[in-house]
Coordinates of C-alpha atoms in Angstrom, one line a residue:
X1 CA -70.4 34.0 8.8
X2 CA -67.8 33.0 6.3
X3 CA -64.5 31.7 7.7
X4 CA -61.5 32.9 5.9
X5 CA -58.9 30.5 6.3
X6 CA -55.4 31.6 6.5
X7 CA -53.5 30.8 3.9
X8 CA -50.0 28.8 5.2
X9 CA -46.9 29.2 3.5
X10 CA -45.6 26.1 1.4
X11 CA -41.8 25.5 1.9
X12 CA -40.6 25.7 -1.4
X13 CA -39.9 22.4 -1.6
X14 CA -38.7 22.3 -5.0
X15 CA -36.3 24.9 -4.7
X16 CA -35.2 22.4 -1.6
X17 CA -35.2 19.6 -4.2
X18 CA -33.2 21.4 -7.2
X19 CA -30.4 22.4 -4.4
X20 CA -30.9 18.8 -3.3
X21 CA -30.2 17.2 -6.7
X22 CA -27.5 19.6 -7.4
X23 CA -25.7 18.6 -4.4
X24 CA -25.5 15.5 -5.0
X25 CA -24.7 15.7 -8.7
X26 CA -21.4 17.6 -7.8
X27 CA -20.6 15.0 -5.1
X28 CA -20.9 12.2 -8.1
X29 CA -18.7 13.8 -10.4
X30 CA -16.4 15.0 -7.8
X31 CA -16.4 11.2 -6.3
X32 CA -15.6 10.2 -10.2
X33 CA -13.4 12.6 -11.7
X34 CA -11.9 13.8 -8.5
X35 CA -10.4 17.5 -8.5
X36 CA -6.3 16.5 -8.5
X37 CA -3.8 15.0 -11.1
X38 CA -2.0 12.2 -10.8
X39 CA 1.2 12.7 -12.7
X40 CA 2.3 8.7 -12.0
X41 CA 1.9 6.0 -14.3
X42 CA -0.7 4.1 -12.3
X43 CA -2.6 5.0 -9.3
X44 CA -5.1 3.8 -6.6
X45 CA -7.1 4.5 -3.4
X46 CA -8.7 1.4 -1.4
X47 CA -10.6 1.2 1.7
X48 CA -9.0 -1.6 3.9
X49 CA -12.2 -2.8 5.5
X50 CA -14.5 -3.1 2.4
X51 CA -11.6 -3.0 -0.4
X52 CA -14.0 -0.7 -2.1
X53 CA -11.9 1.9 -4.7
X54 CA -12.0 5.3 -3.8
X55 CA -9.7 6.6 -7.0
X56 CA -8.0 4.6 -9.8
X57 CA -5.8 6.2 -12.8
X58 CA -4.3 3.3 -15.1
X59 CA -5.1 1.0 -11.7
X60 CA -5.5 -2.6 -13.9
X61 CA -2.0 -1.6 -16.3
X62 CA 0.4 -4.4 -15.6
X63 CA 3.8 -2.5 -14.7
X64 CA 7.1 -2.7 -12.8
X65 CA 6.0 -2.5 -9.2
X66 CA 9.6 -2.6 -8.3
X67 CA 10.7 -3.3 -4.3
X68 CA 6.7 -3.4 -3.9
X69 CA 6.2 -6.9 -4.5
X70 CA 8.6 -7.6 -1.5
X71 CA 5.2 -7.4 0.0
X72 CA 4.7 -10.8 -0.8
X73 CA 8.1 -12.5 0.5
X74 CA 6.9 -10.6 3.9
X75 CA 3.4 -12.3 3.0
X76 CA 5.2 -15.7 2.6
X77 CA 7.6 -15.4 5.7
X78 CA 4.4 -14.4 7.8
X79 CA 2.4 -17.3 6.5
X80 CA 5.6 -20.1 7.5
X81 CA 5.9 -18.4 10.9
X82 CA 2.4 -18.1 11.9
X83 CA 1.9 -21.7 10.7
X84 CA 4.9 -22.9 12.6
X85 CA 7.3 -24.0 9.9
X86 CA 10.0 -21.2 11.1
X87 CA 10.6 -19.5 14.1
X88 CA 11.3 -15.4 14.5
X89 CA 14.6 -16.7 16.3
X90 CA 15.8 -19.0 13.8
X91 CA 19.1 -18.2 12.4
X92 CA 19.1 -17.3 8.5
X93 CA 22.6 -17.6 6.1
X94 CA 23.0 -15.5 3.2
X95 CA 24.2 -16.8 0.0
X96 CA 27.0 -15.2 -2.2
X97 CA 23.7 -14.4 -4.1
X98 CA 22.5 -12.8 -1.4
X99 CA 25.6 -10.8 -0.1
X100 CA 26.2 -9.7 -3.4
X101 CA 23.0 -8.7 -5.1
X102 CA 22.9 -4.9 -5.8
X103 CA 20.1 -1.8 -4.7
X104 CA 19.3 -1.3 -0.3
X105 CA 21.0 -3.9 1.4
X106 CA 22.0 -4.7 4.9
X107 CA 25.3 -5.4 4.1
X108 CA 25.6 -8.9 4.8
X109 CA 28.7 -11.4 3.6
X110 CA 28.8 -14.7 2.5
X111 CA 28.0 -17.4 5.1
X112 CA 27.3 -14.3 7.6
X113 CA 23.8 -15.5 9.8
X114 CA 20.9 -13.3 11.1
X115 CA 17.7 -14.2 13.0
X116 CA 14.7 -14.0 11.0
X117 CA 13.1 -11.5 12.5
X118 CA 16.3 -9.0 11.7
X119 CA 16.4 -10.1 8.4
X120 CA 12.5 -9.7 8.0
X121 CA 12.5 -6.6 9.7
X122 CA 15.3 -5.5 7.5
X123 CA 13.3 -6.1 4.6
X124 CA 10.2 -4.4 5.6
X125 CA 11.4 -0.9 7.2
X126 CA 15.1 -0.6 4.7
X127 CA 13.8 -2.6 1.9
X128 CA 17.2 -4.6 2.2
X129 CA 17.5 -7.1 -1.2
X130 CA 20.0 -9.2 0.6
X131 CA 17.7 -10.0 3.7
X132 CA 15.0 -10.6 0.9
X133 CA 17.3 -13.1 -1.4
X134 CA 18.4 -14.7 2.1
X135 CA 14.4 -15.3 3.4
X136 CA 13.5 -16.4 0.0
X137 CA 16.3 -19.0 -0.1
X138 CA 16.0 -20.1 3.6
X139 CA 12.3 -20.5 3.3
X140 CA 11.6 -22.5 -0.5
X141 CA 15.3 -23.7 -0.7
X142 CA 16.4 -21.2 -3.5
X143 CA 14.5 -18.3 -4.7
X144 CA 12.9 -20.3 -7.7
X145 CA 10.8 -22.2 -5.6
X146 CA 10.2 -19.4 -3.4
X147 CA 8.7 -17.6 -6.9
X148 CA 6.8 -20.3 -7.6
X149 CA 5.0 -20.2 -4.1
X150 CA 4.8 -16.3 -4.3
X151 CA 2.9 -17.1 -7.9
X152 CA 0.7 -19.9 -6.5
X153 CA -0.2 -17.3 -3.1
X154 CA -1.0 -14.7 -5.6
X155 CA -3.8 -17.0 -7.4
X156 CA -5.2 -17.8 -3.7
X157 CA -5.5 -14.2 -2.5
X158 CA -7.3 -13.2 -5.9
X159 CA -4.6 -11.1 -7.6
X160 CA -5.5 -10.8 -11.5
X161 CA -3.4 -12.7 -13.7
X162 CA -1.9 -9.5 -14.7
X163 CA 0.3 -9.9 -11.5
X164 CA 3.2 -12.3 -12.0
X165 CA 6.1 -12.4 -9.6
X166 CA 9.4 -13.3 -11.1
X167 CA 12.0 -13.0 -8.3
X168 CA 11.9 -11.9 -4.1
X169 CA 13.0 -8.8 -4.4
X170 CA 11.4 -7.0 -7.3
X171 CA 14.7 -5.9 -9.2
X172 CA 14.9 -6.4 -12.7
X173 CA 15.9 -9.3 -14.6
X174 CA 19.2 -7.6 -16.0
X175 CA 20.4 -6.9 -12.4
X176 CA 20.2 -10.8 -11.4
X177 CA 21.8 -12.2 -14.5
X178 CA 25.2 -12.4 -12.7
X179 CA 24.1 -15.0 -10.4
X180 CA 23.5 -18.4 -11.1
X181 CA 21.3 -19.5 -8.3
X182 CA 19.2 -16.3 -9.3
X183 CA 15.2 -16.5 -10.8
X184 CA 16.4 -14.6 -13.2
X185 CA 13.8 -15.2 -16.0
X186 CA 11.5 -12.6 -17.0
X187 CA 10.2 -9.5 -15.0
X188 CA 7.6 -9.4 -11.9
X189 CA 4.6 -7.3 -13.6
X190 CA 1.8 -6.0 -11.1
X191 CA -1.2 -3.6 -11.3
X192 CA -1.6 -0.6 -8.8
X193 CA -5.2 -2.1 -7.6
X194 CA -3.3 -5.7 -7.0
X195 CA -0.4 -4.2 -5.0
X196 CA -4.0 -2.7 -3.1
X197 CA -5.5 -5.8 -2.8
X198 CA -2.3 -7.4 -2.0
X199 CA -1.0 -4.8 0.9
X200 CA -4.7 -4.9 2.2
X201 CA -4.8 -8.9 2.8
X202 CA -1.2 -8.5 4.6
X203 CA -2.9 -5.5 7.3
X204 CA -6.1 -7.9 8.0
X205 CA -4.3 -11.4 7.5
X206 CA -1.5 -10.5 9.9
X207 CA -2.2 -7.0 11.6
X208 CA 0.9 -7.2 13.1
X209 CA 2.9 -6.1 10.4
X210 CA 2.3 -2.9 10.9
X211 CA 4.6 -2.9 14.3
X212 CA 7.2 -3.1 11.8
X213 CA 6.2 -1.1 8.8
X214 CA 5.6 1.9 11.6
X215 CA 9.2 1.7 12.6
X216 CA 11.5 4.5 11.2
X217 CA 15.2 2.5 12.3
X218 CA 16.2 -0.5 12.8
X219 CA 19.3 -1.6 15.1
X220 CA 21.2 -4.5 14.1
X221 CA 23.8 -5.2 17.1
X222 CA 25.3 -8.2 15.4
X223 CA 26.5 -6.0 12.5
X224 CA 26.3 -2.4 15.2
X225 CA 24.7 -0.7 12.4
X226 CA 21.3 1.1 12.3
X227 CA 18.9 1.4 9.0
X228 CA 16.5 3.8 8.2
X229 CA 13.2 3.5 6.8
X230 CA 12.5 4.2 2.9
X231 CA 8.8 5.2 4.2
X232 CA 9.2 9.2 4.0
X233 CA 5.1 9.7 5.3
X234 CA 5.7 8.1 8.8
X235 CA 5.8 10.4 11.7
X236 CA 8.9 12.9 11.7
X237 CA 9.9 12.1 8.4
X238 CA 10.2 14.7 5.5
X239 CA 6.3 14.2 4.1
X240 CA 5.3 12.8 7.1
X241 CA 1.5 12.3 7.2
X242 CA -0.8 11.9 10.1
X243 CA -2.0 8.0 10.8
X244 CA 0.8 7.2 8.0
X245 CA 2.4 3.7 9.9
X246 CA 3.5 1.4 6.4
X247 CA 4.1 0.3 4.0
X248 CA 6.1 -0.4 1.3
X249 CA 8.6 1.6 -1.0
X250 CA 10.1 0.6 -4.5
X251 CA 12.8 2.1 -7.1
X252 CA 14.6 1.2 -10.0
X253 CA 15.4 2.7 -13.5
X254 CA 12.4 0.8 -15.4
X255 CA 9.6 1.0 -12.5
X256 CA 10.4 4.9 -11.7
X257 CA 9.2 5.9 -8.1
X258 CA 7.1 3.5 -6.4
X259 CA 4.9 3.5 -2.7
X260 CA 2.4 2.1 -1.9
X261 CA 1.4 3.4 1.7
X262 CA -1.4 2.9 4.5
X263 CA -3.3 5.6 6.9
X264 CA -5.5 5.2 9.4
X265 CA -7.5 8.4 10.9
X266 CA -10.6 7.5 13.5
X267 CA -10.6 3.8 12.7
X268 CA -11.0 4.6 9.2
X269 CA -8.2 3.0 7.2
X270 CA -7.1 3.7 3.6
X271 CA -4.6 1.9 1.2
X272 CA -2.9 4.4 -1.4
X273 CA -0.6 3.0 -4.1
X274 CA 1.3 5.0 -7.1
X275 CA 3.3 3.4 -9.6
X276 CA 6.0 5.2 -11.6
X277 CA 5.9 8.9 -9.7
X278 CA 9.1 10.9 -11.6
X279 CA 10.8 11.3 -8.7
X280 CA 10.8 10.3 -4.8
X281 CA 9.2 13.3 -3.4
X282 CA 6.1 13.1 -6.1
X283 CA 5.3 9.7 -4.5
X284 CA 4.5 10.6 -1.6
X285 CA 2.8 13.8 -2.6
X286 CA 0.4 11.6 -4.4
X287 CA -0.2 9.2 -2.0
X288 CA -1.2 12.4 0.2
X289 CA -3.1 13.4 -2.5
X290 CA -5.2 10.6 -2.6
X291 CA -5.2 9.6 1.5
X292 CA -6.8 13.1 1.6
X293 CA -9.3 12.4 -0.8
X294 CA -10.5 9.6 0.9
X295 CA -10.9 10.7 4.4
X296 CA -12.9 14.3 3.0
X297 CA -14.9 12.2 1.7
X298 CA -15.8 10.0 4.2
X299 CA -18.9 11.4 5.7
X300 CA -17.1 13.1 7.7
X301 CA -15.8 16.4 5.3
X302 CA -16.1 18.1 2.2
X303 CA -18.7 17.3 0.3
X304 CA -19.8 14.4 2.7
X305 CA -20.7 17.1 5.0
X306 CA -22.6 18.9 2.3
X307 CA -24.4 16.1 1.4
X308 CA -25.3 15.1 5.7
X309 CA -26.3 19.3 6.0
X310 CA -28.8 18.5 2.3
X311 CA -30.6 15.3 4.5
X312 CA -31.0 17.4 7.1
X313 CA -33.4 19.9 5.5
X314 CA -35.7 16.6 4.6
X315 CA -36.2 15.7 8.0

């Protein structure tokens, strides 16, 4: 007697494979031309753990960073404490330089003294120029030394020679001409993914900067005066952004609207930096844009989820 065999059903496994192959061709052009604008002049997304770039627009265009490179006189004054050369205690004098230098400022007068952890601090959350000129001066001697260790610091971290600091506080050469004592020549130049590269050694050099860049005031009793953060994402603020707790906030007339900011959501921890937004709001907006980006397409979202539920079916 002749066995019939029973014909079993094939999976159709290249219908499987075409929606396979599909999937993954959208995630590749979404993960390369992602689906949101970036009106600035220069953007970037970085992963602070592997410092692999998530999104870049413009991200190696040498521009104005503005009060962003203030990220490396905090980088400096870090450095000198943590290798003992100066104290969080110490006191610190301000210049006539210092006192009178324009943009955010503390407030401070000629001869007036400050512990360096208020004038740090100062710097970080309020983006205070005064605190800035007064670290730069108290740590190199005057703030052209200072430069030419902020220079020499970038070439050891790795920044491109696209970077180029000219002063400690980022404002342009025209606004220091006044002052004699000033490093006044030229302008400080950096790229988005540098100010990324830069912000991310600071968070795994010296983690605990973020103590500071996560505060949203600052008390000074010595002056009984309280300043506010520049950083509109951290909690309670007015584009306040979950796991938002830094970093660093820049403005004038040539560099336009500048942030450069830092999430972290289930130990996951992003670095987003724009450069030249047309106004203050639009910064942060893009910064969201992009802090989104990054965490929906983690794995964990979006089409990272697609692309987990596609393996699945090949199991």
């Amino acid at each position: 007697m002749r066995v019939i065999k029973k014909k079993r059903k094939k999976k159709p496994v290249l219908l499987l494979t075409l929606i396979f192959v599909a999937v993954i061709a959208v995630s590749v052009t979404l993960v390369r031309f992602p689906m949101f604008k970036i009106d600035a002049s220069a953007a970037v997304l970085m992963d602070v753990k592997t410092g692999k770039v998530y999104y870049e627009h413009n991200a190696s265009a040498a521009l104005p960073p503005a009060s962003m490179s203030k990220m490396m006189t905090e980088l400096l004054v870090l450095k000198n404490v943590n290798e003992g050369h100066n104290s969080w205690d110490e006191p610190v004098t301000a210049s006539r330089y210092a006192a009178q230098v324009t943009g955010a400022k503390i407030g401070l007068r000629p001869g007036e003294t400050l512990p360096l952890r208020t004038m740090f601090e100062a710097m970080v959350i309020h983006s205070a120029n005064d605190a800035a000129i007064a670290l730069a001066e108290h740590i190199g001697g005057n703030e052209r030394a200072f430069v030419e260790q902020m220079n020499a610091m970038a070439d050891q971290i790795g920044l491109s020679s696209h970077s180029v600091f000219a002063n400690a506080t980022g404002l342009s050469s025209a606004d220091l001409q006044a002052f004699k004592s000033a490093s006044a020549d030229g302008e400080t130049e950096m790229t988005a993914k540098d100010l990324a590269k830069m912000a991310r050694y600071l968070i795994r050099t010296y983690p605990e900067i973020l103590k500071t860049t996560e505060k949203t005031d600052l008390y000074i009793p010595e002056k009984q005066l309280t300043l506010h953060t520049t950083n509109s994402m951290l909690p309670g603020e007015a584009f306040s952004y979950s796991g938002n707790d830094g970093f660093k906030t820049g403005y004038t007339q040539r560099a336009g609207y500048c942030f450069t900011g830092t999430t972290e959501r289930n130990g996951k921890r992003f670095i987003a930096v724009v450069m030249g937004a047309s106004n203050t709001g639009k910064r942060f907006e893009d910064a969201a844009k992009m802090f989104n980006y990054g965490f929906d397409n983690n794995g964990g979202s979006g089409m990272g989820r697609w692309l987990n539920r596609a393996a699945l079916i090949f199991r």
